[in-house]
Amino acid sequence: MADNEKLDNQRLKNFKNKGRDLETMRRQRNEVVVELRKNKRDEHLLKRRNVPHEDICEDSDIDGDYRVQNTSLEAIVQNASSDNQGIQLSAVQAARKLLSSDRNPPIDDLIKSGILPILVHCLERDDNPSLQFEAAWALTNIASGTSEQTQAVVQSSDGPQCRDYVISLGVVKPLLSFISPSIPITFLRNVTWVMVNLCRHKDPPPPMETIQETAALRAVGNIVTGTDEQTQVVLNCDALSHFPALLTHPKEKINKEAVWFLSNITAGNQQQVQAVIDANLVPMIIHLLDKGDFGTQKEAAWAISNLTISGRKDQVAYLIQQNVIPPFCNLLTVKDAQVVQVVLDGLSNILKMAEDEAETIANLIEECGGLEKIEQLQNHENEDIYKLAYEIIDQFFSSDDVFNNLIIFLVLVNKHKSG
């Protein structure tokens, strides 16, 4: 009988749920589910970082000891720059462990300590994969913080090497496919920021084939043909600081694209016009108006004429101070009717805005031969051109002096006849 009871008890143990109430089974089932989810989450994180399970186990054993030691940030930074590979690796690993803390990792403190450039430099150590791994992990943890913390990592790794590496990966063409006047402002801001930064640094400058491939000027220039708000996004990326080099580039095509870009800026609001002036680009535009190839001169004429429309009186006066009148008037004899009309519009705007100083401007136009050219355009085959030329002559050059000269001329003719 005792043997039968032992056999029955053994059988009961062989059945998983035999002898258990529903509440006990439910509680144990929930505990299993929670544990499975935790394991799955941990496994997912490990896959993302490609970290072996064994390494993490070893780290977790050390973490507690490390926190007890409470190594100072100053010591970590100092040791991270050590020539001793063992000391350097331990310091970088210590920084990474601090950043891997579940609660309140001291990201800002590490950034302020000046360790970021050191970690970036460690990424270049091809002779020490473990050091590269630890540095990359530490930087990843910093970059996963706030936007300001991410920006700190970007700035620390900023340089021509990173720029050229990103370019070599073929990032340009996908970026260009995003650019259109209909792009949302928030997305546009990010794309423009990347495009501008791909053209940064002068030592060495970005590869010429990159500029040609990106047609970066044309791509970003297409943005500034949109609204003032879209144009301002580009200006906020410090785009104008790159234009002195582009306007003096030996390739005429780049000069032309640069001036075309600026012509869209001067067509914007007065704040944007002032940005072009403050960047000291107006004298360079006028130089290309005078000395550039015809395609560049044409774009420069647009840039000047647009400024006379969008600019304030003092901004237009700045054009006069930079001696824009002579090269502007020289384009009145070209065969391109559109260019002639653009110049006439610009001269008309300048004269109208000058108000009391209109006579001074008229004298400048006459002195450089502009008046004679405008008079000849009164016979132009294009109706808009000859009408505009006539209006300029009628409003700004038909003064009392001209009338008096005509009277004197008629008196002399009559005198000659009577003699």
XYZ file of C-alpha atoms in Angstrom:
419
model
C 0.000 0.000 0.000
C 2.858 2.352 0.851
C 4.496 1.456 -2.443
C 1.316 2.371 -4.315
C 1.229 5.812 -2.630
C 4.849 6.472 -3.605
C 4.030 5.539 -7.197
C 1.007 7.828 -7.253
C 3.047 10.731 -5.852
C 5.727 10.228 -8.495
C 3.084 10.277 -11.212
C 1.683 13.531 -9.855
C 5.112 15.168 -10.071
C 5.391 14.114 -13.704
C 2.316 16.166 -14.631
C 3.233 19.916 -14.939
C 0.057 21.448 -13.571
C -1.275 18.588 -11.455
C -2.093 19.655 -7.931
C -1.784 23.426 -8.607
C -4.573 25.966 -8.314
C -5.386 28.472 -11.052
C -3.936 31.503 -9.213
C -0.550 29.838 -8.773
C -0.375 28.831 -12.427
C -1.353 32.346 -13.594
C 1.324 33.978 -11.412
C 4.062 31.641 -12.617
C 2.988 32.085 -16.239
C 3.254 35.885 -15.907
C 6.686 35.571 -14.352
C 7.853 33.451 -17.289
C 6.461 35.942 -19.833
C 8.220 38.871 -18.118
C 11.498 36.980 -18.049
C 11.185 36.037 -21.734
C 10.483 39.651 -22.688
C 13.478 40.862 -20.694
C 15.733 38.295 -22.335
C 14.412 39.200 -25.769
C 15.008 42.914 -25.146
C 18.545 42.296 -23.919
C 19.249 40.082 -26.895
C 17.946 42.788 -29.253
C 20.210 45.426 -27.714
C 23.184 43.114 -27.981
C 22.456 42.467 -31.651
C 22.308 46.202 -32.372
C 25.745 46.692 -30.867
C 27.117 43.339 -32.103
C 28.433 42.666 -28.594
C 29.013 39.031 -27.545
C 27.077 37.921 -24.466
C 30.264 36.908 -22.746
C 31.734 40.425 -22.949
C 28.698 41.950 -21.315
C 28.802 39.461 -18.505
C 32.415 40.309 -17.851
C 31.666 44.035 -17.959
C 28.795 43.726 -15.549
C 31.072 42.019 -13.093
C 33.562 44.856 -13.339
C 31.044 47.706 -13.317
C 30.298 47.371 -9.653
C 33.967 47.396 -8.747
C 34.516 50.404 -10.987
C 31.755 52.447 -9.410
C 33.129 51.674 -5.975
C 36.524 52.973 -7.063
C 34.822 56.166 -8.292
C 37.634 57.075 -10.651
C 37.659 60.827 -11.359
C 36.849 62.170 -14.810
C 40.141 64.034 -14.825
C 42.030 60.777 -14.397
C 39.990 59.093 -17.129
C 40.683 61.925 -19.581
C 44.365 61.982 -18.707
C 44.758 58.207 -19.032
C 42.754 58.142 -22.277
C 45.599 60.126 -23.854
C 48.298 57.865 -22.438
C 50.962 56.366 -24.718
C 50.572 53.125 -22.802
C 47.991 51.108 -24.730
C 46.835 49.199 -21.665
C 46.240 52.347 -19.621
C 44.550 54.063 -22.557
C 42.214 51.141 -23.212
C 41.256 50.904 -19.539
C 40.471 54.629 -19.404
C 38.335 54.597 -22.559
C 36.567 51.495 -21.292
C 35.951 53.249 -17.978
C 34.397 56.203 -19.830
C 32.214 53.857 -21.807
C 31.018 52.119 -18.628
C 30.088 55.433 -17.069
C 28.049 56.241 -20.133
C 26.400 52.804 -20.058
C 24.926 53.483 -16.642
C 21.174 52.895 -16.565
C 20.446 55.957 -14.469
C 21.699 59.468 -15.229
C 24.887 58.724 -17.183
C 27.243 61.736 -16.822
C 27.139 62.643 -20.509
C 27.432 66.421 -20.027
C 30.254 66.029 -17.519
C 32.218 63.880 -19.950
C 31.619 66.335 -22.778
C 32.868 69.210 -20.610
C 35.899 67.163 -19.596
C 37.224 67.390 -23.156
C 37.236 63.675 -23.819
C 35.302 63.784 -27.115
C 38.276 64.659 -29.373
C 40.280 61.943 -27.624
C 37.581 59.353 -28.324
C 37.373 60.471 -31.957
C 41.147 60.108 -32.257
C 40.871 56.572 -30.838
C 38.607 55.668 -33.770
C 41.616 56.144 -36.059
C 43.679 53.524 -34.202
C 43.524 50.693 -36.734
C 46.253 48.919 -34.771
C 44.013 48.572 -31.714
C 40.518 47.214 -32.557
C 39.541 46.936 -28.879
C 40.275 50.630 -28.362
C 38.292 51.525 -31.486
C 35.395 49.410 -30.255
C 35.284 51.002 -26.811
C 35.623 54.530 -28.240
C 32.884 53.923 -30.810
C 30.578 52.554 -28.120
C 31.228 55.542 -25.865
C 30.576 58.019 -28.680
C 27.399 56.153 -29.626
C 26.101 56.473 -26.082
C 26.836 60.205 -26.060
C 25.247 60.707 -29.481
C 22.112 58.898 -28.309
C 21.458 61.666 -25.769
C 19.910 65.078 -26.384
C 20.275 66.980 -29.667
C 22.908 69.214 -28.040
C 24.895 66.173 -26.944
C 24.643 64.677 -30.432
C 25.834 67.973 -31.921
C 28.862 67.903 -29.607
C 29.887 64.542 -31.089
C 29.398 65.837 -34.624
C 31.536 68.905 -33.960
C 34.288 66.828 -32.409
C 34.422 64.545 -35.428
C 34.079 67.438 -37.875
C 36.884 67.623 -40.406
C 37.830 66.984 -44.016
C 38.500 63.301 -43.347
C 34.972 62.656 -42.082
C 33.552 64.824 -44.858
C 35.428 62.966 -47.593
C 34.531 59.595 -46.082
C 30.812 60.442 -46.112
C 31.111 61.680 -49.698
C 32.893 58.470 -50.722
C 29.921 56.454 -49.459
C 27.764 58.080 -52.156
C 25.607 60.271 -49.925
C 25.297 63.108 -52.430
C 22.830 61.745 -54.980
C 20.262 60.565 -52.409
C 20.458 63.994 -50.761
C 19.846 65.758 -54.075
C 16.743 63.676 -54.691
C 15.147 65.248 -51.595
C 15.573 68.851 -52.748
C 12.540 70.557 -54.240
C 10.563 73.731 -53.504
C 7.823 71.577 -51.944
C 10.107 69.989 -49.318
C 8.875 70.586 -45.720
C 10.841 73.294 -43.926
C 11.989 71.014 -41.100
C 13.303 68.423 -43.535
C 14.752 71.116 -45.775
C 16.692 72.536 -42.823
C 18.389 69.189 -42.237
C 19.155 68.500 -45.901
C 20.546 71.989 -46.435
C 22.694 71.724 -43.326
C 24.215 68.487 -44.660
C 24.764 69.915 -48.160
C 26.480 73.022 -46.848
C 28.716 71.011 -44.552
C 29.735 68.720 -47.390
C 31.304 71.795 -49.015
C 33.101 72.968 -45.874
C 36.828 73.200 -45.118
C 39.545 74.728 -47.254
C 42.482 72.557 -46.153
C 41.923 70.490 -48.138
C 38.806 71.666 -50.018
C 36.157 69.116 -51.021
C 36.981 67.156 -54.188
C 36.080 69.072 -57.351
C 34.176 66.073 -58.658
C 31.993 66.294 -55.574
C 31.040 69.891 -56.309
C 30.364 68.941 -59.911
C 28.400 65.852 -58.910
C 26.343 67.623 -56.337
C 25.880 70.687 -58.420
C 25.599 71.890 -54.841
C 25.124 75.484 -55.885
C 22.358 74.576 -58.285
C 20.709 72.218 -55.808
C 20.725 74.644 -52.897
C 20.043 77.486 -55.327
C 16.817 75.773 -56.306
C 15.746 76.117 -52.689
C 16.320 79.864 -52.639
C 14.066 80.258 -55.661
C 11.236 79.388 -53.274
C 9.761 81.415 -50.446
C 11.646 83.866 -48.225
C 11.295 81.354 -45.413
C 13.005 78.634 -47.467
C 15.730 81.092 -48.471
C 16.306 81.996 -44.836
C 16.848 78.329 -43.971
C 19.786 78.291 -46.384
C 21.202 81.564 -45.043
C 20.937 80.283 -41.476
C 23.296 77.464 -42.467
C 26.037 80.062 -43.060
C 25.916 79.400 -46.795
C 27.162 82.886 -47.767
C 30.510 82.361 -46.038
C 31.487 79.975 -48.845
C 30.846 82.438 -51.674
C 34.076 84.456 -51.730
C 35.868 81.275 -52.830
C 33.142 80.431 -55.357
C 33.045 83.915 -56.885
C 36.821 83.884 -57.387
C 37.022 80.280 -58.560
C 39.025 79.780 -61.786
C 36.139 77.881 -63.396
C 33.691 80.282 -65.039
C 30.815 77.842 -64.667
C 31.153 77.962 -60.880
C 31.277 81.781 -60.984
C 28.080 81.804 -62.992
C 26.267 79.384 -60.660
C 27.406 81.372 -57.629
C 26.104 84.674 -59.001
C 22.862 83.016 -60.076
C 22.452 81.775 -56.506
C 23.046 85.285 -55.135
C 20.587 86.800 -57.612
C 17.902 84.736 -55.893
C 19.017 86.018 -52.501
C 18.914 89.672 -53.630
C 15.383 88.991 -54.860
C 14.390 88.218 -51.267
C 13.541 90.529 -48.408
C 15.632 93.445 -47.145
C 17.165 91.369 -44.360
C 18.409 88.865 -46.936
C 19.733 91.647 -49.168
C 21.626 92.973 -46.160
C 23.105 89.526 -45.566
C 24.686 89.650 -49.035
C 26.044 93.145 -48.323
C 27.381 92.166 -44.893
C 29.177 89.181 -46.447
C 31.078 91.676 -48.684
C 29.806 89.937 -51.807
C 28.479 92.992 -53.674
C 31.927 94.245 -54.840
C 32.668 90.734 -56.096
C 29.373 90.609 -58.005
C 30.154 93.989 -59.588
C 33.631 92.765 -60.554
C 32.068 89.809 -62.385
C 29.504 92.186 -63.911
C 32.478 93.996 -65.427
C 35.029 91.249 -66.108
C 33.165 87.928 -66.153
C 32.192 85.925 -69.211
C 28.841 86.892 -70.707
C 26.889 84.145 -68.905
C 28.224 85.355 -65.573
C 27.643 89.019 -66.496
C 24.031 88.181 -67.257
C 23.494 86.624 -63.832
C 25.294 89.557 -62.190
C 22.941 91.982 -63.978
C 19.993 90.082 -62.512
C 21.571 90.157 -59.034
C 22.047 93.945 -59.215
C 18.644 94.649 -60.718
C 16.905 92.453 -58.125
C 18.677 94.353 -55.366
C 17.358 97.666 -56.754
C 13.842 96.234 -56.458
C 14.091 94.516 -53.069
C 16.573 96.783 -51.305
C 16.148 99.859 -49.166
C 17.393 103.260 -50.285
C 20.625 102.899 -48.306
C 21.218 99.437 -49.764
C 20.804 100.744 -53.306
C 23.063 103.700 -52.423
C 25.708 101.151 -51.438
C 25.623 99.854 -55.021
C 26.429 103.347 -56.297
C 29.301 103.671 -53.820
C 30.725 100.439 -55.206
C 30.774 101.993 -58.709
C 28.118 99.770 -60.232
C 26.965 102.310 -62.876
C 29.762 101.968 -65.517
C 29.769 98.147 -65.865
C 25.970 98.129 -65.610
C 25.653 100.606 -68.494
C 28.173 98.673 -70.600
C 25.642 95.859 -70.948
C 23.162 98.170 -72.720
C 24.799 97.359 -76.059
C 24.586 93.551 -75.902
C 22.356 91.638 -78.307
C 20.455 89.813 -75.576
C 17.223 91.821 -75.254
C 16.446 90.336 -71.842
C 19.758 91.541 -70.404
C 19.206 95.034 -71.851
C 15.756 95.216 -70.283
C 17.074 93.982 -66.919
C 19.731 96.742 -66.932
C 17.245 99.435 -67.940
C 14.910 98.312 -65.143
C 17.790 98.502 -62.684
C 18.876 101.981 -63.812
C 15.293 103.213 -63.670
C 14.910 101.871 -60.120
C 18.173 103.478 -59.035
C 17.159 106.870 -60.451
C 13.701 106.721 -58.873
C 15.023 105.738 -55.469
C 17.710 108.441 -55.578
C 15.022 111.178 -55.384
C 16.955 114.396 -54.649
C 20.187 112.714 -55.750
C 18.754 111.661 -59.110
C 20.689 114.387 -60.932
C 23.956 113.062 -59.479
C 23.122 109.553 -60.686
C 22.107 110.911 -64.084
C 25.516 112.594 -64.359
C 27.260 109.309 -63.548
C 25.269 107.585 -66.273
C 26.098 110.309 -68.772
C 29.811 110.399 -67.881
C 30.296 106.673 -68.561
C 28.481 106.835 -71.909
C 25.265 105.369 -70.575
C 23.048 108.240 -71.704
C 24.116 107.830 -75.317
C 23.369 104.107 -75.161
C 19.928 104.736 -73.645
C 19.152 107.286 -76.370
C 20.026 104.726 -79.040
C 17.728 102.191 -77.392
C 14.772 104.468 -78.127
C 14.995 102.984 -81.608
C 15.213 99.366 -80.432
C 12.995 96.815 -82.163
C 11.751 95.516 -78.806
C 8.758 97.609 -77.751
C 9.351 97.201 -74.006
C 12.953 98.314 -74.368
C 12.341 101.451 -76.416
C 9.456 102.486 -74.169
C 11.561 102.073 -71.051
C 14.469 103.935 -72.641
C 12.149 106.778 -73.609
C 10.705 106.975 -70.069
C 14.181 107.195 -68.525
C 15.205 109.970 -70.911
C 11.921 111.801 -70.417
C 11.927 111.590 -66.602
C 15.582 112.060 -65.746
C 17.384 113.658 -68.673
C 14.838 116.125 -70.164
C 15.789 118.954 -67.810
C 15.481 122.721 -68.262
C 19.105 122.786 -69.392
C 18.264 120.553 -72.301
C 15.324 122.798 -73.192
C 17.532 125.915 -72.958
C 20.135 124.286 -75.174
C 17.432 123.565 -77.715
C 16.318 127.251 -77.676
C 19.902 128.387 -78.166
C 20.286 125.959 -81.045
C 17.117 127.257 -82.756
C 18.240 130.886 -82.284
C 21.595 130.107 -83.896
C 19.890 128.387 -86.831
C 17.586 131.363 -87.399
C 20.531 133.735 -87.150
C 22.373 131.750 -89.766
C 19.381 131.874 -92.128
C 18.887 135.626 -91.738
C 22.600 136.226 -92.296
